[in-house]
Amino acid sequence: MKIINILNSAKFSLSFEVFPPKKETSYESVKNATEAIAELSPSFMSVTYGAGGGVSQYTLQIAKNLKEKFNIPMLAHLTCVSSSRETVKARIEEMKAAGIQNVMALRGDLTPELMASNREHWDYRHAVESVRELKAGDGDFCIGAACYPEVHPESSTQREDIQFLKEKVDAGVDFLTTQMVFFFFLFFNFLYKLREAGVLCPVIPGIMPITNANQVERAIKLSGSFMPQRFKSLVDKFGSDAEAMKQAGIIYASDQIIDLYANGIKNIHVYSMNKPDVAEGIFRNVSAMLGKVF
């Protein structure tokens, strides 16, 4: 099933993101964790790609396994940074052969190694280039792309950032998923500006459950997200107690989802970090409140 059909339906959708293993020796443990999350029957699941393509070989394996075993719509990430056109085309053909209908078209992170490399002869510099290739082919993919409510770190202004997003949507992107959001005024303000600029596709807010204090600094570094004082107080209070912090993070993420739904948002994506117990806690809490609308 194409994800755009899920997003455009009247039902509430809750999806989870998982990531592939970084090395072959951890494949089975990652496979087991992703299967445990799939057993919750989320609306769809996405599988990420390694920075610079480092673990890309496992993305399709995980996605294909979950699709075949649980019949869950899968969204496979595809990054193009530092890749050749031949490599990207080969990956697209592999997705088609595996029956994957949904692709998250990303440029990919510029790792320190990539930043130091000679980028003059790269085939891809921006995600929009892979979007155009996906649309030009015969795969009939539903295409997603990423967005930053608090401005992409490489954009000089939000206006510039939104124009780049519009270019991707005009090229064929069907929906957008945000980086992690903690302060919803910023999300709704961003959504208003997107609509004002003519970007009318579905926009899914991304929720990151922070279940240990060490995640906070990394989350801010990755997304540049503003952390509300309410959340900082929660970390101050429970951060030194691992189990208490995990439960507080599950409750806080569940509250975010309920808050978004109460304010008219019916499609929400959760960055699960491959933690089945966290995903289950959130799914259980949300189902207790919104079970009738799933």
Short mmCIF file of C-alpha atoms in Angstrom, two decimals, residues 17 77 103-108 127 131 143-149 152 161 164-165 168-169 173 175-179 190 203-204 271:
data_model
loop_
_atom_site.label_atom_id
_atom_site.label_comp_id
_atom_site.label_asym_id
_atom_site.label_seq_id
_atom_site.Cartn_x
_atom_site.Cartn_y
_atom_site.Cartn_z
CA GLU A 17 10.98 4.36 12.29
CA HIS A 77 15.08 5.36 2.97
CA VAL A 103 10.73 5.60 -0.74
CA MET A 104 12.08 8.32 1.55
CA ALA A 105 14.30 10.35 -0.78
CA LEU A 106 17.10 12.01 1.19
CA ARG A 107 20.39 13.64 0.41
CA GLY A 108 21.97 12.07 3.47
CA ALA A 127 17.69 15.13 -2.62
CA VAL A 131 13.25 12.59 -6.49
CA ILE A 143 7.90 9.46 -2.34
CA GLY A 144 8.55 11.06 1.03
CA ALA A 145 11.07 13.72 2.00
CA ALA A 146 12.38 15.27 5.22
CA CYS A 147 11.81 18.76 6.55
CA TYR A 148 13.05 20.89 9.45
CA PRO A 149 10.43 22.98 11.30
CA HIS A 152 17.66 23.07 7.99
CA ASP A 161 14.46 26.36 3.28
CA PHE A 164 13.81 24.17 -1.42
CA LEU A 165 11.02 22.04 0.05
CA LYS A 168 11.09 18.88 -3.97
CA VAL A 169 7.29 18.69 -3.73
CA VAL A 173 7.34 14.36 -3.32
CA PHE A 175 4.51 13.82 1.75
CA LEU A 176 6.97 15.34 4.21
CA THR A 177 8.13 14.08 7.61
CA THR A 178 9.67 16.47 10.09
CA GLN A 179 12.75 16.08 12.16
CA PHE A 190 6.06 26.02 10.11
CA VAL A 203 3.28 16.90 6.70
CA ILE A 204 3.90 14.30 9.42
CA TYR A 271 11.51 7.62 15.98
#
